[in-house]
C-alpha cells in the first residue's frame, strides 16, 4: 500500500491555501457600467480550451473588460480554437465569416483567434485573408491586453510563442457559463508524448505542471463559493510532477489527487485524461481510499491492435492496456471506464479494425468518444505515413464502433436499474424544469423529479428506474 494523507511541505493547513495568491472571482455577471468594454468569447474543442477561456476572461477583466453573451454588443470578439481534427477548423472558418460581417458594420470591433489553431493559421487568416486582427497562442494570454491595445490602433498583432514555464498558476479563472456547482482546474499544460496522429504537442508545447499550492487554493476557494465538484485537467494527468524548489519534496499525480480530496469530503474530485502507459496503481489506491474521488477513469485506448498502437506511437500494446483495465477492476470494482477510439488510422487492416471492436466489447466501456482518423499537418503520421484508408472505409468502421459502443452503453446503463446512487444535483434537466439532473460517482447522468427543499449542490440518493444508452432515469429515495 501507499502512504495516505500526504501534506505539502510549506503548507500546514488548508487555511493556508486560502491565503494563497489565488483569489476567487465571482462567476460572470453581465455588467452595464457605462464606458466599460465588453468581450464575447466562443470556445471549441476540449475541456482544456474551455478552461483556458476562463483564464483569458480573468486577464481581460483585470483591464476592464466584462463578458457578454451578445456578440453584437461587444468591443472584442475572441474565438478559442481547436485543431485536433479537420472538422474543428472548418467550424472556426465559418464563424470567422460571421464575425467578418459584423466587423464590416462596426470598424472599431477587434476580432481575435486564440488557442491551438493560432500558430498554423496565423499567416493565412491574419495576413492573407485579413479575417482577424489578433492571433494569440495558448501560452501568450498574458500579452492579450498589449496586443488588444495595438489592434485598436489598427495594427494586426501576433503572439504564438510557446513557453516551457507558463502555467497561469497565479491567475484566478473567471467562471464562464458555470452552473455554480462544477468547475475545471487546469493542473498542467502541454504534452510531451508524441502520439503520431496528434497535433497537441505542436500547438500546446512542452508539458509543465502547475504548483500544487495554487491548485489547492483554487479548489478551496471554489468549495467556499458553493462549488461541489472539481475536474482536474491535463493532457496526461498521470505524468503530473512537481518538485518543491525549497524542500525538494516530490508531488506526483496521486499525491495531488489526495491533497485535493482533503479540501473537504463534500467536494468531489474528478480528473481527465489518463494515459494507459502511465496510469499507476498508486493513483487507483488513492481513489479507493477517498469516497469523494469519483470512481471514473477516462482512459483513451485509441485502438485494440498492437501493431496499430505501435504506429500511433502510444508506447503500449494491447496486453498492457488490458492489464491496466484489469487493475482498475481489481482495485476499484465499482469504477466505470470510458475511452477514445480512432478508426481508419494509416494502414489499418480490416482484421486490425476487428481488434478495436473486440477491445471495446472486452473493456465494457461506459461510453466512448469515437473518431475517424483525420491527418493533421506537421504530425509524425503526416510526415511518415500515407493517409491510405479511403474515407468511406474509415466512416464505415467508425459507424461499426459507434453501433457496438451504443449497445454496450445501453447494456451498462440497464445493469444499473434498481440500484441506488449518491448523486450531486447540478441543476435542472435540459428537457424539463420539473426534473433535476446530476451525476453519480461513475459519471453517469441521472435525471429525476425534483422534491421540495432540494437545490443544486445537494447530494441525494437516487434509485434508477429506467435507462437509455446516455441517461439513467430515477427517483429520489424518500
Ligand atoms: N484524428 C482523429 N482523432 C484524433 N484524436 C486526436 N487526434 C486525432 C486525429 N488526428 C482523438 C484521439 C484523442 C481525442 C482527444 O481526439 O482519440 O484521444
Ligand atoms: Fe495528443 Fe497523445 Fe498528448 Fe494525448 S497523450 S495530447 S493524444 S500526444
GROMACS .gro file of C-alpha atoms and ligand atoms in nm:
model
  504
    1UNK     CA    1   0.000   0.000   0.000
    2UNK     CA    2   0.099   0.361  -0.031
    3UNK     CA    3   0.126   0.641   0.222
    4UNK     CA    4  -0.202   0.811   0.290
    5UNK     CA    5  -0.268   1.168   0.399
    6UNK     CA    6   0.022   1.343   0.233
    7UNK     CA    7   0.081   1.701   0.329
    8UNK     CA    8   0.251   1.962   0.126
    9UNK     CA    9   0.567   2.080   0.293
   10UNK     CA   10   0.539   2.452   0.339
   11UNK     CA   11   0.161   2.428   0.363
   12UNK     CA   12   0.040   2.306   0.702
   13UNK     CA   13  -0.330   2.357   0.670
   14UNK     CA   14  -0.593   2.413   0.409
   15UNK     CA   15  -0.646   2.754   0.572
   16UNK     CA   16  -0.302   2.848   0.450
   17UNK     CA   17  -0.405   2.754   0.100
   18UNK     CA   18  -0.690   3.002   0.124
   19UNK     CA   19  -0.438   3.274   0.188
   20UNK     CA   20  -0.257   3.187  -0.133
   21UNK     CA   21  -0.235   3.436  -0.412
   22UNK     CA   22  -0.533   3.290  -0.595
   23UNK     CA   23  -0.841   3.498  -0.534
   24UNK     CA   24  -1.177   3.375  -0.646
   25UNK     CA   25  -1.370   3.591  -0.882
   26UNK     CA   26  -1.745   3.553  -0.881
   27UNK     CA   27  -1.878   3.391  -1.194
   28UNK     CA   28  -1.967   3.626  -1.470
   29UNK     CA   29  -2.236   3.881  -1.441
   30UNK     CA   30  -2.332   4.092  -1.736
   31UNK     CA   31  -2.231   4.437  -1.629
   32UNK     CA   32  -2.377   4.759  -1.757
   33UNK     CA   33  -2.123   5.006  -1.622
   34UNK     CA   34  -2.122   5.292  -1.873
   35UNK     CA   35  -1.796   5.310  -2.070
   36UNK     CA   36  -1.687   4.960  -1.971
   37UNK     CA   37  -1.572   4.743  -2.256
   38UNK     CA   38  -1.724   4.409  -2.338
   39UNK     CA   39  -1.580   4.092  -2.486
   40UNK     CA   40  -1.758   3.798  -2.641
   41UNK     CA   41  -1.579   3.461  -2.645
   42UNK     CA   42  -1.660   3.131  -2.815
   43UNK     CA   43  -1.469   2.816  -2.724
   44UNK     CA   44  -1.428   2.498  -2.926
   45UNK     CA   45  -1.266   2.163  -2.858
   46UNK     CA   46  -1.154   2.002  -2.537
   47UNK     CA   47  -1.223   2.093  -2.174
   48UNK     CA   48  -0.875   2.243  -2.154
   49UNK     CA   49  -0.980   2.502  -2.410
   50UNK     CA   50  -1.288   2.595  -2.208
   51UNK     CA   51  -1.069   2.622  -1.902
   52UNK     CA   52  -0.828   2.847  -2.095
   53UNK     CA   53  -1.115   3.078  -2.191
   54UNK     CA   54  -1.176   3.129  -1.819
   55UNK     CA   55  -0.812   3.234  -1.775
   56UNK     CA   56  -0.849   3.473  -2.069
   57UNK     CA   57  -1.165   3.616  -1.911
   58UNK     CA   58  -0.970   3.681  -1.592
   59UNK     CA   59  -0.685   3.858  -1.773
   60UNK     CA   60  -0.937   4.072  -1.962
   61UNK     CA   61  -1.136   4.158  -1.651
   62UNK     CA   62  -0.818   4.297  -1.494
   63UNK     CA   63  -0.803   4.554  -1.772
   64UNK     CA   64  -1.169   4.649  -1.753
   65UNK     CA   65  -1.340   4.410  -1.993
   66UNK     CA   66  -1.651   4.225  -1.888
   67UNK     CA   67  -1.802   3.925  -2.069
   68UNK     CA   68  -2.117   3.946  -2.277
   69UNK     CA   69  -2.325   3.672  -2.435
   70UNK     CA   70  -2.423   3.904  -2.716
   71UNK     CA   71  -2.163   3.946  -2.988
   72UNK     CA   72  -2.347   4.247  -3.137
   73UNK     CA   73  -2.288   4.424  -2.810
   74UNK     CA   74  -1.914   4.357  -2.783
   75UNK     CA   75  -1.596   4.558  -2.847
   76UNK     CA   76  -1.385   4.245  -2.877
   77UNK     CA   77  -1.473   3.905  -3.024
   78UNK     CA   78  -1.249   3.609  -2.944
   79UNK     CA   79  -1.265   3.257  -3.075
   80UNK     CA   80  -1.074   2.993  -2.883
   81UNK     CA   81  -0.990   2.733  -3.144
   82UNK     CA   82  -0.919   2.362  -3.159
   83UNK     CA   83  -0.721   2.192  -3.433
   84UNK     CA   84  -0.737   1.831  -3.324
   85UNK     CA   85  -0.949   1.730  -3.623
   86UNK     CA   86  -1.006   1.891  -3.959
   87UNK     CA   87  -1.375   1.944  -3.889
   88UNK     CA   88  -1.294   2.175  -3.597
   89UNK     CA   89  -1.104   2.403  -3.836
   90UNK     CA   90  -1.396   2.420  -4.077
   91UNK     CA   91  -1.628   2.528  -3.794
   92UNK     CA   92  -1.395   2.810  -3.693
   93UNK     CA   93  -1.368   2.932  -4.052
   94UNK     CA   94  -1.749   2.953  -4.075
   95UNK     CA   95  -1.764   3.153  -3.752
   96UNK     CA   96  -1.497   3.394  -3.874
   97UNK     CA   97  -1.710   3.472  -4.179
   98UNK     CA   98  -1.999   3.563  -3.948
   99UNK     CA   99  -1.773   3.788  -3.737
  100UNK     CA  100  -1.636   3.946  -4.054
  101UNK     CA  101  -1.984   4.070  -4.149
  102UNK     CA  102  -2.010   4.235  -3.807
  103UNK     CA  103  -1.661   4.381  -3.842
  104UNK     CA  104  -1.753   4.546  -4.169
  105UNK     CA  105  -2.053   4.710  -3.999
  106UNK     CA  106  -1.851   4.820  -3.695
  107UNK     CA  107  -1.497   4.926  -3.789
  108UNK     CA  108  -1.374   4.960  -3.425
  109UNK     CA  109  -1.452   4.597  -3.346
  110UNK     CA  110  -1.146   4.379  -3.276
  111UNK     CA  111  -1.161   4.009  -3.369
  112UNK     CA  112  -0.903   3.765  -3.239
  113UNK     CA  113  -0.813   3.397  -3.269
  114UNK     CA  114  -0.685   3.217  -2.962
  115UNK     CA  115  -0.564   2.867  -2.894
  116UNK     CA  116  -0.447   2.571  -3.094
  117UNK     CA  117  -0.506   2.698  -3.446
  118UNK     CA  118  -0.316   3.020  -3.383
  119UNK     CA  119   0.030   2.907  -3.490
  120UNK     CA  120  -0.072   2.719  -3.802
  121UNK     CA  121  -0.318   2.964  -3.950
  122UNK     CA  122  -0.174   3.297  -3.844
  123UNK     CA  123  -0.035   3.381  -4.184
  124UNK     CA  124  -0.343   3.282  -4.374
  125UNK     CA  125  -0.610   3.448  -4.162
  126UNK     CA  126  -0.421   3.750  -4.040
  127UNK     CA  127  -0.206   3.847  -4.335
  128UNK     CA  128  -0.367   3.695  -4.643
  129UNK     CA  129  -0.738   3.690  -4.576
  130UNK     CA  130  -0.735   3.969  -4.315
  131UNK     CA  131  -1.016   3.797  -4.130
  132UNK     CA  132  -0.874   3.873  -3.786
  133UNK     CA  133  -0.681   4.146  -3.604
  134UNK     CA  134  -0.521   3.928  -3.338
  135UNK     CA  135  -0.370   3.582  -3.324
  136UNK     CA  136  -0.269   3.463  -2.978
  137UNK     CA  137  -0.134   3.118  -2.891
  138UNK     CA  138  -0.214   2.926  -2.571
  139UNK     CA  139   0.095   3.040  -2.381
  140UNK     CA  140   0.065   3.411  -2.467
  141UNK     CA  141  -0.260   3.512  -2.299
  142UNK     CA  142  -0.087   3.744  -2.052
  143UNK     CA  143   0.011   3.954  -2.352
  144UNK     CA  144  -0.353   4.000  -2.459
  145UNK     CA  145  -0.403   4.349  -2.307
  146UNK     CA  146  -0.098   4.481  -2.501
  147UNK     CA  147  -0.198   4.311  -2.821
  148UNK     CA  148  -0.557   4.437  -2.798
  149UNK     CA  149  -0.428   4.792  -2.739
  150UNK     CA  150  -0.222   4.777  -3.058
  151UNK     CA  151  -0.503   4.615  -3.253
  152UNK     CA  152  -0.731   4.903  -3.150
  153UNK     CA  153  -0.474   5.134  -3.307
  154UNK     CA  154  -0.517   4.946  -3.633
  155UNK     CA  155  -0.221   4.706  -3.615
  156UNK     CA  156  -0.252   4.335  -3.679
  157UNK     CA  157  -0.090   4.156  -3.387
  158UNK     CA  158   0.051   3.806  -3.333
  159UNK     CA  159   0.199   3.625  -3.036
  160UNK     CA  160   0.218   3.250  -3.074
  161UNK     CA  161   0.530   3.187  -2.868
  162UNK     CA  162   0.514   2.866  -2.669
  163UNK     CA  163   0.667   2.859  -2.323
  164UNK     CA  164   0.835   2.595  -2.109
  165UNK     CA  165   0.717   2.759  -1.787
  166UNK     CA  166   0.378   2.927  -1.828
  167UNK     CA  167   0.107   2.759  -1.619
  168UNK     CA  168  -0.107   3.066  -1.536
  169UNK     CA  169  -0.083   2.938  -1.178
  170UNK     CA  170  -0.146   3.279  -1.022
  171UNK     CA  171  -0.449   3.360  -1.236
  172UNK     CA  172  -0.788   3.305  -1.084
  173UNK     CA  173  -1.021   3.200  -1.365
  174UNK     CA  174  -1.345   3.389  -1.418
  175UNK     CA  175  -1.600   3.110  -1.442
  176UNK     CA  176  -1.790   3.135  -1.770
  177UNK     CA  177  -2.116   2.953  -1.838
  178UNK     CA  178  -2.098   2.795  -1.495
  179UNK     CA  179  -2.368   2.603  -1.315
  180UNK     CA  180  -2.205   2.718  -0.990
  181UNK     CA  181  -2.153   2.354  -0.883
  182UNK     CA  182  -1.885   2.202  -1.107
  183UNK     CA  183  -1.560   2.366  -1.225
  184UNK     CA  184  -1.243   2.285  -1.416
  185UNK     CA  185  -0.897   2.330  -1.268
  186UNK     CA  186  -0.601   2.303  -1.506
  187UNK     CA  187  -0.317   2.122  -1.331
  188UNK     CA  188  -0.075   2.109  -1.622
  189UNK     CA  189  -0.028   2.231  -1.977
  190UNK     CA  190   0.115   2.090  -2.298
  191UNK     CA  191   0.213   1.732  -2.374
  192UNK     CA  192   0.546   1.553  -2.409
  193UNK     CA  193   0.403   1.242  -2.572
  194UNK     CA  194   0.433   1.211  -2.943
  195UNK     CA  195   0.127   1.016  -3.046
  196UNK     CA  196   0.180   1.014  -3.421
  197UNK     CA  197  -0.176   1.128  -3.507
  198UNK     CA  198  -0.185   1.416  -3.262
  199UNK     CA  199  -0.125   1.783  -3.315
  200UNK     CA  200  -0.140   1.883  -2.945
  201UNK     CA  201   0.236   1.866  -2.872
  202UNK     CA  202   0.287   2.114  -3.157
  203UNK     CA  203   0.004   2.352  -3.071
  204UNK     CA  204   0.033   2.347  -2.691
  205UNK     CA  205   0.404   2.287  -2.645
  206UNK     CA  206   0.601   2.105  -2.379
  207UNK     CA  207   0.442   1.956  -2.072
  208UNK     CA  208   0.463   2.154  -1.749
  209UNK     CA  209   0.287   2.104  -1.418
  210UNK     CA  210   0.131   2.374  -1.209
  211UNK     CA  211   0.242   2.415  -0.848
  212UNK     CA  212   0.016   2.225  -0.607
  213UNK     CA  213  -0.025   2.523  -0.371
  214UNK     CA  214  -0.214   2.717  -0.635
  215UNK     CA  215  -0.423   2.411  -0.733
  216UNK     CA  216  -0.523   2.361  -0.368
  217UNK     CA  217  -0.600   2.730  -0.325
  218UNK     CA  218  -0.824   2.724  -0.631
  219UNK     CA  219  -1.008   2.410  -0.515
  220UNK     CA  220  -1.055   2.556  -0.166
  221UNK     CA  221  -1.189   2.884  -0.298
  222UNK     CA  222  -1.429   2.703  -0.526
  223UNK     CA  223  -1.560   2.494  -0.237
  224UNK     CA  224  -1.610   2.803  -0.021
  225UNK     CA  225  -1.805   2.964  -0.301
  226UNK     CA  226  -2.052   2.678  -0.320
  227UNK     CA  227  -1.890   2.456  -0.583
  228UNK     CA  228  -1.909   2.084  -0.506
  229UNK     CA  229  -1.705   1.924  -0.783
  230UNK     CA  230  -1.370   2.000  -0.942
  231UNK     CA  231  -1.231   1.839  -1.253
  232UNK     CA  232  -0.850   1.835  -1.264
  233UNK     CA  233  -0.742   1.878  -1.623
  234UNK     CA  234  -0.430   1.781  -1.814
  235UNK     CA  235  -0.350   1.612  -2.146
  236UNK     CA  236  -0.189   1.330  -1.947
  237UNK     CA  237  -0.261   1.379  -1.575
  238UNK     CA  238  -0.061   1.070  -1.475
  239UNK     CA  239   0.260   1.246  -1.567
  240UNK     CA  240   0.190   1.542  -1.334
  241UNK     CA  241   0.506   1.610  -1.136
  242UNK     CA  242   0.624   1.895  -0.920
  243UNK     CA  243   0.935   1.931  -0.707
  244UNK     CA  244   0.930   2.185  -0.429
  245UNK     CA  245   1.233   2.404  -0.505
  246UNK     CA  246   1.276   2.482  -0.136
  247UNK     CA  247   1.230   2.143   0.029
  248UNK     CA  248   1.289   1.902  -0.259
  249UNK     CA  249   0.954   1.736  -0.184
  250UNK     CA  250   0.821   1.549  -0.487
  251UNK     CA  251   0.449   1.559  -0.562
  252UNK     CA  252   0.309   1.319  -0.823
  253UNK     CA  253  -0.047   1.294  -0.955
  254UNK     CA  254  -0.162   1.051  -0.686
  255UNK     CA  255  -0.028   1.290  -0.417
  256UNK     CA  256  -0.202   1.587  -0.578
  257UNK     CA  257  -0.528   1.394  -0.604
  258UNK     CA  258  -0.510   1.309  -0.236
  259UNK     CA  259  -0.435   1.670  -0.138
  260UNK     CA  260  -0.734   1.799  -0.334
  261UNK     CA  261  -0.956   1.523  -0.189
  262UNK     CA  262  -0.868   1.652   0.158
  263UNK     CA  263  -1.003   2.002   0.085
  264UNK     CA  264  -1.346   1.881   0.200
  265UNK     CA  265  -1.526   1.543   0.198
  266UNK     CA  266  -1.821   1.711   0.018
  267UNK     CA  267  -1.602   1.833  -0.267
  268UNK     CA  268  -1.599   1.571  -0.540
  269UNK     CA  269  -1.279   1.533  -0.737
  270UNK     CA  270  -1.266   1.416  -1.097
  271UNK     CA  271  -0.979   1.418  -1.344
  272UNK     CA  272  -0.908   1.378  -1.714
  273UNK     CA  273  -0.724   1.250  -1.917
  274UNK     CA  274  -0.546   0.932  -1.809
  275UNK     CA  275  -0.294   0.759  -2.032
  276UNK     CA  276  -0.275   0.377  -2.033
  277UNK     CA  277   0.105   0.388  -2.039
  278UNK     CA  278   0.129   0.598  -1.721
  279UNK     CA  279  -0.180   0.523  -1.511
  280UNK     CA  280  -0.036   0.381  -1.189
  281UNK     CA  281  -0.174   0.152  -0.919
  282UNK     CA  282  -0.083   0.429  -0.675
  283UNK     CA  283  -0.348   0.651  -0.836
  284UNK     CA  284  -0.602   0.367  -0.818
  285UNK     CA  285  -0.531   0.301  -0.448
  286UNK     CA  286  -0.561   0.675  -0.377
  287UNK     CA  287  -0.901   0.675  -0.549
  288UNK     CA  288  -1.006   0.373  -0.343
  289UNK     CA  289  -0.919   0.548  -0.016
  290UNK     CA  290  -1.132   0.858  -0.078
  291UNK     CA  291  -1.507   0.846  -0.117
  292UNK     CA  292  -1.502   1.190  -0.281
  293UNK     CA  293  -1.261   1.095  -0.562
  294UNK     CA  294  -1.503   0.984  -0.831
  295UNK     CA  295  -1.479   0.625  -0.944
  296UNK     CA  296  -1.449   0.701  -1.310
  297UNK     CA  297  -1.149   0.695  -1.542
  298UNK     CA  298  -1.130   0.829  -1.893
  299UNK     CA  299  -0.866   0.605  -2.049
  300UNK     CA  300  -0.826   0.653  -2.425
  301UNK     CA  301  -0.712   0.323  -2.579
  302UNK     CA  302  -0.738   0.456  -2.941
  303UNK     CA  303  -0.710   0.106  -3.099
  304UNK     CA  304  -0.728  -0.259  -2.996
  305UNK     CA  305  -0.445  -0.373  -3.219
  306UNK     CA  306  -0.082  -0.374  -3.105
  307UNK     CA  307   0.068  -0.304  -3.448
  308UNK     CA  308  -0.159  -0.001  -3.498
  309UNK     CA  309  -0.085   0.119  -3.143
  310UNK     CA  310   0.284   0.099  -3.226
  311UNK     CA  311   0.233   0.307  -3.540
  312UNK     CA  312   0.032   0.554  -3.334
  313UNK     CA  313   0.336   0.572  -3.105
  314UNK     CA  314   0.121   0.516  -2.799
  315UNK     CA  315   0.410   0.320  -2.637
  316UNK     CA  316   0.181   0.044  -2.506
  317UNK     CA  317   0.034  -0.265  -2.667
  318UNK     CA  318  -0.299  -0.438  -2.627
  319UNK     CA  319  -0.195  -0.673  -2.343
  320UNK     CA  320  -0.063  -0.373  -2.146
  321UNK     CA  321  -0.388  -0.190  -2.196
  322UNK     CA  322  -0.591  -0.493  -2.085
  323UNK     CA  323  -0.369  -0.534  -1.781
  324UNK     CA  324  -0.435  -0.166  -1.683
  325UNK     CA  325  -0.812  -0.212  -1.718
  326UNK     CA  326  -0.788  -0.531  -1.510
  327UNK     CA  327  -0.604  -0.331  -1.241
  328UNK     CA  328  -0.896  -0.084  -1.233
  329UNK     CA  329  -1.144  -0.372  -1.198
  330UNK     CA  330  -0.938  -0.528  -0.918
  331UNK     CA  331  -0.865  -0.216  -0.713
  332UNK     CA  332  -1.184  -0.020  -0.790
  333UNK     CA  333  -1.457  -0.276  -0.863
  334UNK     CA  334  -1.730  -0.010  -0.877
  335UNK     CA  335  -1.544   0.215  -1.124
  336UNK     CA  336  -1.651   0.283  -1.480
  337UNK     CA  337  -1.405   0.338  -1.764
  338UNK     CA  338  -1.462   0.540  -2.079
  339UNK     CA  339  -1.236   0.579  -2.379
  340UNK     CA  340  -1.139   0.745  -2.707
  341UNK     CA  341  -1.119   0.542  -3.027
  342UNK     CA  342  -0.980   0.627  -3.370
  343UNK     CA  343  -1.084   0.421  -3.674
  344UNK     CA  344  -0.907   0.401  -4.009
  345UNK     CA  345  -0.560   0.503  -3.895
  346UNK     CA  346  -0.290   0.469  -4.163
  347UNK     CA  347  -0.254   0.108  -4.293
  348UNK     CA  348  -0.520  -0.032  -4.054
  349UNK     CA  349  -0.649  -0.361  -4.199
  350UNK     CA  350  -1.000  -0.500  -4.164
  351UNK     CA  351  -0.865  -0.756  -3.916
  352UNK     CA  352  -0.699  -0.488  -3.707
  353UNK     CA  353  -1.025  -0.295  -3.704
  354UNK     CA  354  -1.191  -0.612  -3.567
  355UNK     CA  355  -0.938  -0.596  -3.282
  356UNK     CA  356  -1.067  -0.248  -3.195
  357UNK     CA  357  -1.423  -0.382  -3.190
  358UNK     CA  358  -1.312  -0.668  -2.968
  359UNK     CA  359  -1.133  -0.447  -2.713
  360UNK     CA  360  -1.439  -0.219  -2.697
  361UNK     CA  361  -1.651  -0.528  -2.623
  362UNK     CA  362  -1.400  -0.672  -2.374
  363UNK     CA  363  -1.345  -0.346  -2.185
  364UNK     CA  364  -1.717  -0.278  -2.140
  365UNK     CA  365  -1.663   0.100  -2.157
  366UNK     CA  366  -1.948   0.301  -2.008
  367UNK     CA  367  -1.910   0.538  -2.301
  368UNK     CA  368  -1.658   0.644  -2.563
  369UNK     CA  369  -1.564   0.936  -2.787
  370UNK     CA  370  -1.516   0.789  -3.132
  371UNK     CA  371  -1.349   0.947  -3.434
  372UNK     CA  372  -1.224   0.851  -3.775
  373UNK     CA  373  -0.864   0.943  -3.841
  374UNK     CA  374  -0.804   1.283  -3.991
  375UNK     CA  375  -0.450   1.370  -4.090
  376UNK     CA  376  -0.315   1.681  -3.917
  377UNK     CA  377  -0.036   1.879  -4.082
  378UNK     CA  378   0.302   1.858  -3.910
  379UNK     CA  379   0.228   1.545  -3.704
  380UNK     CA  380   0.454   1.239  -3.711
  381UNK     CA  381   0.190   1.040  -3.901
  382UNK     CA  382   0.151   1.313  -4.164
  383UNK     CA  383   0.526   1.308  -4.221
  384UNK     CA  384   0.584   0.932  -4.207
  385UNK     CA  385   0.272   0.752  -4.327
  386UNK     CA  386   0.031   0.774  -4.618
  387UNK     CA  387  -0.327   0.851  -4.513
  388UNK     CA  388  -0.427   0.545  -4.712
  389UNK     CA  389  -0.763   0.430  -4.578
  390UNK     CA  390  -1.042   0.563  -4.803
  391UNK     CA  391  -1.282   0.799  -4.626
  392UNK     CA  392  -1.584   0.572  -4.682
  393UNK     CA  393  -1.398   0.283  -4.516
  394UNK     CA  394  -1.291   0.500  -4.219
  395UNK     CA  395  -1.650   0.614  -4.175
  396UNK     CA  396  -1.796   0.264  -4.211
  397UNK     CA  397  -1.553   0.137  -3.945
  398UNK     CA  398  -1.642   0.432  -3.723
  399UNK     CA  399  -2.011   0.352  -3.757
  400UNK     CA  400  -1.943  -0.007  -3.659
  401UNK     CA  401  -1.764   0.106  -3.343
  402UNK     CA  402  -2.040   0.358  -3.263
  403UNK     CA  403  -2.310   0.094  -3.311
  404UNK     CA  404  -2.129  -0.150  -3.082
  405UNK     CA  405  -2.049   0.111  -2.814
  406UNK     CA  406  -2.409   0.239  -2.812
  407UNK     CA  407  -2.531  -0.115  -2.744
  408UNK     CA  408  -2.270  -0.158  -2.470
  409UNK     CA  409  -2.360   0.178  -2.310
  410UNK     CA  410  -2.727   0.074  -2.307
  411UNK     CA  411  -2.640  -0.264  -2.152
  412UNK     CA  412  -2.414  -0.088  -1.899
  413UNK     CA  413  -2.693   0.153  -1.801
  414UNK     CA  414  -2.963  -0.114  -1.790
  415UNK     CA  415  -2.749  -0.305  -1.540
  416UNK     CA  416  -2.796  -0.006  -1.306
  417UNK     CA  417  -3.177  -0.037  -1.296
  418UNK     CA  418  -3.281  -0.098  -0.936
  419UNK     CA  419  -2.952   0.036  -0.790
  420UNK     CA  420  -2.938   0.343  -0.567
  421UNK     CA  421  -2.664   0.603  -0.621
  422UNK     CA  422  -2.542   0.913  -0.445
  423UNK     CA  423  -2.599   1.195  -0.694
  424UNK     CA  424  -2.473   1.553  -0.686
  425UNK     CA  425  -2.754   1.778  -0.814
  426UNK     CA  426  -2.613   2.004  -1.087
  427UNK     CA  427  -2.929   2.184  -1.199
  428UNK     CA  428  -3.249   2.144  -1.396
  429UNK     CA  429  -3.265   1.872  -1.657
  430UNK     CA  430  -3.238   2.000  -2.010
  431UNK     CA  431  -3.584   1.873  -2.102
  432UNK     CA  432  -3.794   1.977  -1.803
  433UNK     CA  433  -3.781   2.225  -1.515
  434UNK     CA  434  -3.974   1.971  -1.309
  435UNK     CA  435  -3.666   1.743  -1.309
  436UNK     CA  436  -3.315   1.777  -1.173
  437UNK     CA  437  -3.008   1.630  -1.334
  438UNK     CA  438  -2.681   1.529  -1.177
  439UNK     CA  439  -2.417   1.258  -1.193
  440UNK     CA  440  -2.317   0.964  -0.981
  441UNK     CA  441  -1.956   0.885  -0.893
  442UNK     CA  442  -1.928   0.677  -1.214
  443UNK     CA  443  -2.001   0.990  -1.418
  444UNK     CA  444  -2.339   0.866  -1.535
  445UNK     CA  445  -2.603   1.132  -1.584
  446UNK     CA  446  -2.922   1.079  -1.381
  447UNK     CA  447  -3.248   1.264  -1.436
  448UNK     CA  448  -3.513   1.256  -1.160
  449UNK     CA  449  -3.821   1.451  -1.045
  450UNK     CA  450  -3.750   1.736  -0.804
  451UNK     CA  451  -3.851   1.727  -0.440
  452UNK     CA  452  -3.915   2.035  -0.226
  453UNK     CA  453  -3.625   2.168  -0.021
  454UNK     CA  454  -3.353   2.035  -0.252
  455UNK     CA  455  -3.123   2.253  -0.462
  456UNK     CA  456  -2.822   2.226  -0.691
  457UNK     CA  457  -2.514   2.137  -0.487
  458UNK     CA  458  -2.706   1.895  -0.261
  459UNK     CA  459  -2.627   1.525  -0.256
  460UNK     CA  460  -2.925   1.291  -0.287
  461UNK     CA  461  -2.981   0.916  -0.305
  462UNK     CA  462  -3.147   0.828  -0.636
  463UNK     CA  463  -3.281   0.485  -0.735
  464UNK     CA  464  -3.265   0.405  -1.106
  465UNK     CA  465  -3.598   0.307  -1.262
  466UNK     CA  466  -3.515   0.313  -1.632
  467UNK     CA  467  -3.222   0.370  -1.868
  468UNK     CA  468  -3.128   0.480  -2.218
  469UNK     CA  469  -2.778   0.449  -2.367
  470UNK     CA  470  -2.700   0.803  -2.246
  471UNK     CA  471  -2.904   0.862  -1.929
  472UNK     CA  472  -3.037   0.693  -1.616
  473UNK     CA  473  -3.390   0.789  -1.511
  474UNK     CA  474  -3.460   0.767  -1.141
  475UNK     CA  475  -3.640   0.879  -0.830
  476UNK     CA  476  -3.506   1.036  -0.511
  477UNK     CA  477  -3.524   0.797  -0.216
  478UNK     CA  478  -3.772   0.911   0.048
  479LIG     N1  479  -0.774   1.216  -3.598
  479LIG     C1  480  -0.878   1.162  -3.530
  479LIG     N2  481  -0.891   1.167  -3.397
  479LIG     C2  482  -0.792   1.228  -3.327
  479LIG     N3  483  -0.777   1.250  -3.197
  479LIG     C3  484  -0.664   1.319  -3.177
  479LIG     N4  485  -0.605   1.345  -3.295
  479LIG     C4  486  -0.683   1.288  -3.391
  479LIG     C5  487  -0.674   1.279  -3.531
  479LIG     N5  488  -0.573   1.332  -3.600
  479LIG     C6  489  -0.868   1.200  -3.094
  479LIG     C7  490  -0.799   1.099  -3.002
  479LIG     C8  491  -0.779   1.176  -2.876
  479LIG     C9  492  -0.900   1.267  -2.879
  479LIG    C10  493  -0.893   1.386  -2.789
  479LIG     O1  494  -0.911   1.307  -3.013
  479LIG     O2  495  -0.885   0.988  -2.983
  479LIG     O3  496  -0.775   1.094  -2.760
  480LIG    FE1  497  -0.207   1.401  -2.808
  480LIG    FE2  498  -0.103   1.171  -2.719
  480LIG    FE3  499  -0.052   1.401  -2.587
  480LIG    FE4  500  -0.299   1.295  -2.578
  480LIG     S1  501  -0.112   1.200  -2.496
  480LIG     S2  502  -0.246   1.511  -2.616
  480LIG     S3  503  -0.320   1.204  -2.785
  480LIG     S4  504   0.014   1.348  -2.796
   0.00000   0.00000   0.00000
